[in-house]
Coordinates of C-alpha atoms and ligand atoms in Angstrom, one line a residue:
M1 CA 81.2 32.5 -37.5
T2 CA 80.6 28.9 -36.5
G3 CA 80.5 29.8 -32.9
T4 CA 77.4 32.0 -33.2
R5 CA 75.5 30.0 -35.8
A6 CA 72.6 27.9 -34.7
H7 CA 73.2 24.2 -35.0
W8 CA 71.2 21.0 -34.9
G9 CA 71.2 19.6 -31.3
S10 CA 72.2 16.2 -32.7
R11 CA 73.0 14.3 -35.8
L12 CA 69.6 12.6 -35.5
G13 CA 67.9 16.0 -35.5
F14 CA 69.6 16.9 -38.8
I15 CA 68.7 13.5 -40.3
L16 CA 65.1 13.9 -39.3
A17 CA 64.9 17.4 -40.5
A18 CA 66.5 16.6 -43.9
A19 CA 64.3 13.5 -44.3
G20 CA 61.3 15.6 -43.2
S21 CA 62.1 18.0 -46.1
A22 CA 62.5 15.2 -48.5
V23 CA 59.5 13.2 -47.5
G24 CA 56.4 15.1 -48.6
L25 CA 53.6 15.2 -51.0
G26 CA 56.1 14.1 -53.6
N27 CA 56.4 10.7 -52.0
I28 CA 52.9 10.0 -50.9
W29 CA 50.9 11.6 -53.6
K30 CA 53.0 12.0 -56.7
F31 CA 55.3 8.9 -56.6
P32 CA 52.5 6.3 -56.6
Y33 CA 50.7 8.1 -59.3
I34 CA 53.6 8.4 -61.7
T35 CA 54.6 4.8 -60.9
G36 CA 51.1 3.8 -61.9
E37 CA 51.2 5.9 -65.0
N38 CA 54.5 4.4 -66.1
G39 CA 53.4 0.8 -65.5
G40 CA 55.3 0.1 -62.2
G41 CA 58.3 -2.3 -62.1
W42 CA 60.9 -1.0 -64.4
F43 CA 60.0 2.6 -63.6
V44 CA 60.7 2.0 -59.9
L45 CA 64.0 0.4 -60.7
I46 CA 65.0 3.4 -62.9
Y47 CA 63.9 5.8 -60.3
L48 CA 66.1 4.0 -57.7
I49 CA 69.1 4.3 -60.1
C50 CA 68.4 8.0 -60.5
I51 CA 68.2 8.5 -56.8
A52 CA 71.6 6.6 -56.4
L53 CA 73.5 8.1 -59.3
V54 CA 72.1 11.6 -59.5
G55 CA 70.1 12.5 -56.4
L56 CA 72.6 11.3 -53.8
P57 CA 75.7 13.0 -55.3
I58 CA 73.8 16.3 -55.5
M59 CA 72.5 15.9 -52.0
M60 CA 76.1 15.4 -50.8
A61 CA 77.2 18.4 -52.9
E62 CA 74.5 20.6 -51.3
I63 CA 75.2 19.5 -47.8
F64 CA 78.9 19.9 -48.5
I65 CA 78.4 23.5 -49.6
G66 CA 76.2 24.3 -46.6
R67 CA 78.4 22.6 -44.0
T68 CA 81.6 24.1 -45.4
T69 CA 80.4 27.6 -45.5
Q70 CA 78.0 27.5 -42.6
L71 CA 75.8 29.8 -44.7
A72 CA 72.5 29.8 -46.5
P73 CA 72.7 29.4 -50.4
V74 CA 73.4 33.0 -51.6
G75 CA 76.1 33.6 -48.9
A76 CA 77.5 30.1 -49.5
F77 CA 78.0 30.5 -53.2
R78 CA 79.6 34.0 -52.5
A79 CA 81.9 32.5 -49.9
L80 CA 83.1 29.8 -52.3
S81 CA 83.6 31.9 -55.4
R82 CA 85.2 35.2 -56.5
R83 CA 83.5 38.6 -55.9
G84 CA 80.8 39.3 -58.4
S85 CA 80.9 35.7 -59.6
P86 CA 77.8 34.5 -61.6
W87 CA 77.7 31.3 -59.5
V88 CA 75.9 33.4 -56.8
L89 CA 72.9 33.4 -59.1
T90 CA 72.4 29.7 -58.2
G91 CA 71.9 30.8 -54.6
W92 CA 69.4 33.4 -55.8
L93 CA 67.6 30.9 -57.9
G94 CA 67.1 28.8 -54.9
V95 CA 65.5 31.6 -52.9
V96 CA 63.2 32.4 -55.7
V97 CA 62.2 28.7 -56.1
A98 CA 61.5 28.5 -52.4
F99 CA 58.9 31.2 -52.8
V100 CA 57.4 29.6 -55.9
V101 CA 57.3 26.0 -54.6
L102 CA 55.9 26.8 -51.2
S103 CA 53.2 29.1 -52.6
Y104 CA 51.5 26.2 -54.4
Y105 CA 52.7 23.3 -52.2
S106 CA 50.7 25.0 -49.4
V107 CA 47.5 24.7 -51.4
V108 CA 47.8 20.9 -51.8
A109 CA 48.8 20.7 -48.2
G110 CA 45.6 22.6 -47.5
W111 CA 43.6 19.9 -49.3
A112 CA 45.3 17.4 -47.1
M113 CA 44.3 19.4 -44.0
H114 CA 40.7 19.8 -45.3
Y115 CA 40.5 16.1 -45.9
T116 CA 41.7 15.3 -42.4
W117 CA 38.9 17.5 -41.2
L118 CA 36.4 15.8 -43.5
S119 CA 37.5 12.4 -42.2
I120 CA 37.2 13.6 -38.6
T121 CA 33.6 14.7 -39.3
N122 CA 33.0 11.4 -41.0
A123 CA 32.0 13.1 -44.2
F124 CA 32.8 10.2 -46.5
A125 CA 30.6 7.7 -44.9
A126 CA 28.0 6.2 -47.2
H127 CA 29.2 8.1 -50.2
D128 CA 29.5 6.4 -53.5
Q129 CA 32.2 7.2 -56.1
A130 CA 30.1 9.9 -57.8
A131 CA 29.5 11.7 -54.5
I132 CA 33.1 11.5 -53.5
N133 CA 34.3 12.8 -56.9
E134 CA 31.8 15.6 -56.6
L135 CA 33.1 16.4 -53.1
F136 CA 36.6 16.8 -54.5
G137 CA 35.3 18.8 -57.4
N138 CA 33.6 21.2 -55.0
V139 CA 36.7 21.5 -52.8
Y140 CA 38.9 22.2 -55.9
V141 CA 36.8 25.1 -57.0
S142 CA 35.9 26.6 -53.6
P143 CA 37.7 29.9 -52.9
T144 CA 36.9 29.8 -49.2
V145 CA 38.1 26.2 -48.6
N146 CA 41.3 26.7 -50.6
L147 CA 42.2 30.1 -49.2
G148 CA 41.2 29.2 -45.7
W149 CA 43.4 26.1 -45.5
H150 CA 46.2 27.8 -47.4
V151 CA 46.3 30.5 -44.7
A152 CA 46.1 27.8 -42.0
F153 CA 49.0 25.8 -43.4
M154 CA 51.2 28.9 -43.9
A155 CA 50.4 30.0 -40.3
I156 CA 51.6 26.7 -38.8
T157 CA 54.6 26.7 -41.1
I158 CA 55.6 30.2 -40.1
A159 CA 55.0 29.5 -36.4
I160 CA 57.5 26.5 -36.5
V161 CA 60.1 28.4 -38.5
L162 CA 59.8 31.3 -36.0
G163 CA 61.0 29.0 -33.3
G164 CA 64.5 28.6 -35.0
V165 CA 66.7 25.7 -35.6
Q166 CA 66.5 23.7 -32.4
K167 CA 63.3 25.0 -30.8
G168 CA 61.4 25.2 -34.0
L169 CA 62.6 22.9 -36.8
E170 CA 64.3 20.2 -34.8
R171 CA 61.7 19.9 -32.1
W172 CA 58.9 19.5 -34.5
V173 CA 60.5 17.1 -36.9
R174 CA 61.4 15.0 -33.9
I175 CA 57.7 14.6 -33.2
L176 CA 56.3 14.6 -36.8
M177 CA 58.8 12.3 -38.5
P178 CA 58.5 9.3 -36.2
A179 CA 54.7 9.9 -36.1
L180 CA 54.6 9.8 -39.8
F181 CA 56.7 6.6 -39.9
V182 CA 54.5 4.9 -37.4
L183 CA 51.4 5.9 -39.2
M184 CA 52.8 4.6 -42.4
L185 CA 53.7 1.3 -40.8
V186 CA 50.2 0.9 -39.3
M187 CA 48.6 1.6 -42.6
L188 CA 51.0 -0.8 -44.3
G189 CA 50.0 -3.4 -41.8
R190 CA 46.4 -2.8 -42.8
A191 CA 47.2 -2.9 -46.5
V192 CA 49.0 -6.3 -46.2
T193 CA 45.7 -7.9 -45.1
M194 CA 43.9 -6.7 -48.2
E195 CA 43.2 -9.1 -51.0
G196 CA 44.8 -6.7 -53.5
F197 CA 48.1 -6.7 -51.7
G198 CA 49.8 -9.4 -53.8
R199 CA 48.8 -7.6 -57.0
A200 CA 50.1 -4.3 -55.7
V201 CA 53.5 -5.8 -54.8
E202 CA 53.7 -7.4 -58.2
F203 CA 52.7 -4.1 -59.9
T204 CA 55.3 -2.1 -58.0
F205 CA 58.2 -4.5 -58.3
A206 CA 57.7 -6.9 -61.1
P207 CA 59.7 -5.8 -64.2
N208 CA 57.2 -4.6 -66.8
A209 CA 58.9 -2.7 -69.6
E210 CA 55.7 -2.5 -71.6
N211 CA 54.5 0.9 -70.5
L212 CA 57.9 2.4 -70.0
T213 CA 58.8 5.2 -72.3
A214 CA 61.8 7.5 -72.7
A215 CA 59.6 10.2 -71.2
G216 CA 59.0 7.9 -68.2
V217 CA 62.7 7.5 -67.7
L218 CA 63.2 11.2 -67.7
E219 CA 60.2 11.7 -65.4
A220 CA 61.9 9.4 -62.9
L221 CA 64.9 11.5 -63.0
G222 CA 63.0 14.8 -62.6
H223 CA 61.1 13.4 -59.7
A224 CA 64.4 12.4 -58.0
F225 CA 65.1 16.1 -57.7
F226 CA 61.7 17.1 -56.3
T227 CA 61.4 14.2 -53.9
L228 CA 64.9 14.7 -52.4
S229 CA 64.3 18.5 -52.1
L230 CA 67.3 19.1 -54.4
G231 CA 68.3 21.9 -56.7
M232 CA 67.1 24.9 -54.6
G233 CA 69.4 24.9 -51.7
A234 CA 67.2 23.4 -49.1
M235 CA 69.9 20.9 -48.3
I236 CA 72.5 23.7 -48.4
T237 CA 70.5 25.5 -45.8
Y238 CA 70.0 22.5 -43.6
G239 CA 73.6 21.5 -44.1
S240 CA 74.7 24.9 -42.9
Y241 CA 73.4 24.1 -39.4
L242 CA 75.6 21.0 -39.3
R243 CA 78.9 21.1 -37.5
R244 CA 81.9 21.0 -39.8
D245 CA 82.9 17.5 -38.7
D246 CA 79.4 15.9 -39.1
D247 CA 79.4 12.9 -41.4
L248 CA 78.3 14.1 -44.9
V249 CA 78.1 10.7 -46.6
A250 CA 76.3 8.7 -44.0
T251 CA 73.7 11.4 -43.4
S252 CA 73.0 11.9 -47.1
V253 CA 72.6 8.1 -47.7
T254 CA 70.3 7.8 -44.7
V255 CA 68.1 10.6 -45.9
G256 CA 68.0 9.2 -49.4
V257 CA 67.1 5.7 -48.1
L258 CA 64.4 7.0 -45.8
D259 CA 62.9 9.0 -48.6
T260 CA 62.9 6.0 -50.9
V261 CA 61.5 3.6 -48.3
I262 CA 58.6 6.0 -47.6
A263 CA 57.8 6.4 -51.3
L264 CA 57.8 2.6 -51.8
M265 CA 55.6 2.2 -48.7
A266 CA 53.2 4.8 -50.1
C267 CA 52.8 2.6 -53.2
L268 CA 52.3 -0.5 -51.0
I269 CA 49.6 1.4 -49.1
L270 CA 47.8 3.0 -52.0
F271 CA 47.9 0.2 -54.6
P272 CA 46.4 -2.5 -52.4
I273 CA 43.5 -0.2 -51.6
T274 CA 43.2 0.7 -55.3
F275 CA 43.2 -2.9 -56.5
T276 CA 41.0 -4.3 -53.7
F277 CA 38.3 -1.8 -54.4
G278 CA 38.6 -2.3 -58.1
M279 CA 40.0 1.0 -59.2
Q280 CA 42.5 1.5 -62.0
E281 CA 46.1 2.2 -61.3
E282 CA 46.6 5.3 -63.5
R283 CA 45.3 8.5 -62.1
T284 CA 46.1 12.0 -61.2
V285 CA 45.2 14.1 -58.2
G286 CA 42.3 11.7 -57.8
L287 CA 44.4 8.9 -56.4
I288 CA 44.5 10.4 -53.0
F289 CA 41.6 12.8 -52.9
M290 CA 39.0 10.8 -54.7
N291 CA 40.0 7.1 -54.4
M292 CA 41.3 7.0 -50.9
P293 CA 38.1 8.4 -49.4
L294 CA 36.1 6.0 -51.4
A295 CA 38.1 3.1 -50.0
F296 CA 37.7 4.5 -46.5
S297 CA 34.0 4.9 -46.9
Q298 CA 33.7 1.2 -47.7
M299 CA 36.1 -0.1 -45.1
P300 CA 35.2 -1.1 -41.5
G301 CA 36.6 1.7 -39.3
G302 CA 37.2 3.7 -42.4
A303 CA 36.7 7.1 -40.8
L304 CA 39.6 6.4 -38.4
W305 CA 41.8 5.2 -41.3
G306 CA 40.9 8.4 -43.2
V307 CA 41.9 10.6 -40.3
L308 CA 45.2 8.7 -40.0
F309 CA 46.0 8.9 -43.7
F310 CA 45.2 12.5 -44.2
A311 CA 46.9 13.6 -41.0
L312 CA 50.0 11.7 -42.2
L313 CA 49.9 13.5 -45.5
T314 CA 49.6 16.8 -43.7
F315 CA 52.6 16.0 -41.5
A316 CA 54.6 15.1 -44.5
A317 CA 53.7 18.3 -46.2
L318 CA 54.4 20.3 -43.1
T319 CA 58.0 19.1 -42.6
S320 CA 58.7 19.9 -46.3
G321 CA 57.0 23.3 -46.0
I322 CA 59.1 24.4 -43.1
S323 CA 62.3 23.6 -45.1
L324 CA 61.0 25.7 -48.0
L325 CA 60.3 28.6 -45.7
E326 CA 63.6 28.2 -44.0
V327 CA 65.5 28.6 -47.3
A328 CA 63.7 31.9 -47.9
A329 CA 64.0 33.2 -44.4
S330 CA 67.6 32.2 -43.9
Y331 CA 68.6 34.4 -46.9
F332 CA 67.3 37.4 -45.1
I333 CA 68.8 36.3 -41.8
D334 CA 72.2 35.6 -43.2
E335 CA 72.5 38.2 -45.8
R336 CA 70.4 41.1 -44.6
G337 CA 70.9 40.7 -40.9
W338 CA 67.2 40.4 -40.2
T339 CA 65.9 38.8 -37.1
R340 CA 64.5 35.4 -37.5
R341 CA 61.1 36.7 -36.5
R342 CA 61.1 39.4 -39.1
A343 CA 62.4 37.1 -41.8
A344 CA 60.0 34.2 -41.1
L345 CA 57.0 36.5 -40.9
T346 CA 57.8 38.6 -43.9
C347 CA 58.7 35.7 -46.2
G348 CA 55.8 33.6 -44.9
I349 CA 53.3 36.4 -45.6
A350 CA 54.8 37.1 -49.0
I351 CA 54.5 33.4 -49.9
L352 CA 51.0 33.4 -48.6
L353 CA 50.1 36.2 -50.9
L354 CA 51.9 34.6 -53.8
G355 CA 49.9 31.5 -53.2
I356 CA 46.5 33.2 -53.6
P357 CA 46.3 32.8 -57.3
S358 CA 47.2 29.1 -56.9
A359 CA 44.5 28.7 -54.2
L360 CA 42.0 30.2 -56.6
S361 CA 43.2 28.3 -59.6
G362 CA 40.5 25.6 -59.4
G363 CA 37.6 27.9 -59.4
T364 CA 38.8 30.6 -61.7
R365 CA 40.7 30.4 -64.9
L366 CA 42.0 33.8 -64.1
F367 CA 45.3 33.3 -65.9
G368 CA 44.0 30.6 -68.2
E369 CA 43.7 32.7 -71.3
Q370 CA 47.2 34.1 -71.1
F371 CA 48.8 30.8 -70.5
Q372 CA 46.8 28.9 -73.0
S373 CA 49.0 29.2 -76.0
L374 CA 52.3 29.1 -74.1
T375 CA 51.3 25.9 -72.4
S376 CA 49.8 24.1 -75.3
N377 CA 53.2 24.7 -77.0
L378 CA 54.9 23.1 -74.0
G379 CA 52.5 20.2 -74.1
V380 CA 51.2 20.6 -70.6
N381 CA 47.8 22.0 -71.3
D382 CA 44.8 19.8 -70.4
G383 CA 42.7 21.7 -72.9
A384 CA 40.7 23.4 -70.1
G385 CA 43.2 26.2 -69.8
F386 CA 46.3 26.4 -67.8
N387 CA 46.1 27.9 -64.4
W388 CA 48.6 29.6 -62.1
F389 CA 48.9 26.5 -59.9
D390 CA 49.9 24.2 -62.9
F391 CA 52.2 26.9 -64.2
F392 CA 54.2 27.2 -61.0
D393 CA 54.4 23.5 -60.6
Y394 CA 55.5 23.0 -64.1
L395 CA 58.1 25.8 -63.9
A396 CA 59.5 24.7 -60.6
S397 CA 59.7 20.9 -61.0
N398 CA 60.6 20.7 -64.7
W399 CA 63.0 23.6 -65.0
M400 CA 64.1 25.4 -61.9
L401 CA 65.0 22.4 -59.7
P402 CA 67.0 20.5 -62.3
L403 CA 68.7 23.7 -63.4
G404 CA 69.7 24.5 -59.8
G405 CA 70.9 20.9 -59.4
L406 CA 73.0 21.1 -62.5
F407 CA 74.7 24.3 -61.4
I408 CA 75.3 22.9 -57.9
A409 CA 76.9 19.8 -59.4
L410 CA 79.0 21.8 -61.8
F411 CA 80.0 24.2 -59.1
V412 CA 81.2 21.6 -56.7
A413 CA 82.8 19.4 -59.4
W414 CA 84.6 22.0 -61.4
R415 CA 84.8 25.2 -59.4
V416 CA 85.5 24.4 -55.7
G417 CA 89.2 23.9 -55.0
G418 CA 90.2 20.2 -55.2
A419 CA 92.2 19.8 -52.0
A420 CA 89.8 21.6 -49.8
R421 CA 86.9 19.7 -51.3
E422 CA 88.6 16.4 -50.8
A423 CA 89.5 17.2 -47.2
G424 CA 85.9 18.5 -46.6
F425 CA 84.3 15.4 -48.0
K426 CA 86.5 13.1 -46.0
T427 CA 86.0 14.9 -42.7
G428 CA 84.1 13.0 -40.1
T429 CA 83.2 10.0 -42.3
R430 CA 84.4 6.4 -42.7
F431 CA 83.4 6.5 -46.3
G432 CA 86.1 8.8 -47.7
G433 CA 86.9 6.2 -50.3
L434 CA 83.8 7.2 -52.2
Y435 CA 85.3 10.6 -53.0
W436 CA 86.5 9.8 -56.4
G437 CA 83.3 8.2 -57.5
W438 CA 81.3 11.2 -56.1
I439 CA 83.3 13.6 -58.2
Q440 CA 83.0 11.6 -61.4
L441 CA 79.2 11.4 -60.9
L442 CA 79.0 15.2 -60.4
R443 CA 81.3 15.9 -63.3
Y444 CA 79.8 13.7 -66.0
V445 CA 76.7 11.6 -65.0
V446 CA 74.7 14.4 -63.4
P447 CA 75.2 17.0 -66.1
I448 CA 74.4 14.6 -68.9
A449 CA 71.3 13.3 -67.1
V450 CA 70.0 16.8 -66.4
I451 CA 70.6 18.0 -69.9
L452 CA 68.6 14.9 -71.2
V453 CA 65.7 16.0 -68.9
F454 CA 65.8 19.5 -70.5
L455 CA 65.9 18.1 -74.0
N456 CA 63.0 16.0 -73.2
A457 CA 61.1 18.9 -71.6
I458 CA 61.4 21.0 -74.8
G459 CA 60.2 18.0 -76.8
L460 CA 63.5 17.3 -78.5
L461 CA 63.5 13.7 -77.4
G462 CA 60.0 13.0 -78.6
F463 CA 61.4 10.8 -81.4
L464 CA 62.6 8.3 -78.8
D465 CA 59.0 7.5 -78.1
G466 CA 58.1 7.5 -81.7
T467 CA 56.0 10.6 -81.3
Ligands
LIG501 N1 60.7 16.9 -51.3 C1 59.4 17.4 -51.1 C2 58.4 16.4 -51.5 O1 58.7 15.3 -52.0 O2 57.2 16.6 -51.3 C3 59.1 18.7 -51.9 C4 60.2 19.7 -51.7 C5 60.5 20.2 -50.4 C6 60.9 20.1 -52.8 C7 61.5 21.1 -50.3 C8 62.0 21.1 -52.6 C9 62.3 21.5 -51.4 F1 63.2 22.3 -51.2

């Protein structure tokens, strides 16, 4: 089996691909915003602990499953458990989540592409805050803009996945990831010279327990799943293209560190701009799509910085998007014997169609009525009605990914045979001594942490905040 399976051309190729999957809208858009919302400092520290104690062990578990079985999620769970075992459902859950997440992720990626285009055409120049807010408002509700860019993003994603492991995924992440990193460094270099930089560093790193709530702690944990692409088999799939003797531990740690560094860099790019131009630190979608263009419109050479920033966001989204499509396509390739071409095209087009309601979510409250009562019960309704986009995001990030992560941890910790597991973990790594700790984290820390997230999500931990 190993002989015919496609593999990464090099270990670096895998690391770049896995880091490419991890680094995305979650790092550059969401992390700074939730950091702002939770008051910085302590939140960042807790997030780092979650990455280390929950995220990394699950990432190792996923890569372990993929590398051991050399199969995509569904086949991988089947290969490691008995016939008809319910564990296989975890693999299925992953495939479903890939469809769900990519369908709305592509819409946000579409905004990033649209804003790259707006920057190229210098559309933000001489705009004041009201005009820029209105611009985003118009984009948000426009069916043509949303659908057009959604189709464009999916078309590029499909084209890359069609190329296969080495000629598609690896070739592109080799270009896009370093480009992203360099762009981030350049922007960071610019941010350092801004007068708001000192305040931004203080805000991000100085301990400030004031705004931190139990909900914030659990939000940090939930975000650890999303940002590391965990809980849906993306890392199982990418791990399945590793050779069996590739170093599991070093690669996982490298990917986790890269992801974290980029998230922190995003804060140190966004907050200085925010503080320098006198904006507040708490915000939502606006942080990027409203405040960044405003900053660019007031900066010398702003148009160029705008192009760089939004191109960077598009790159980050693209390398995550291809990993999502790869999870879906690899199921049909491995389990149904489809050609890569057929699988990538069919899954890609299905996701494109599934994303249409999300792309139309801003302009229409098509599904608002139906979801209204459901979502106000869940406490995620902004009062204006709940749309398809929000519903998918809520479902995937708050429920499906942590649930998948929990099952993956339990499976590896309690179900997979001990001797084979130990030998597998220790193959090809100098860090075999971490094995015992890894298992303990998967056995106890991960399940307890995830269950806390769930209890919080259904509101049972509200009393901790005094609510
Ligand atoms: N990790 C990506 C981000 O932070 O934007 C999102 C993501 C990609 C989640 C791939 C899950 C996944 F399988």
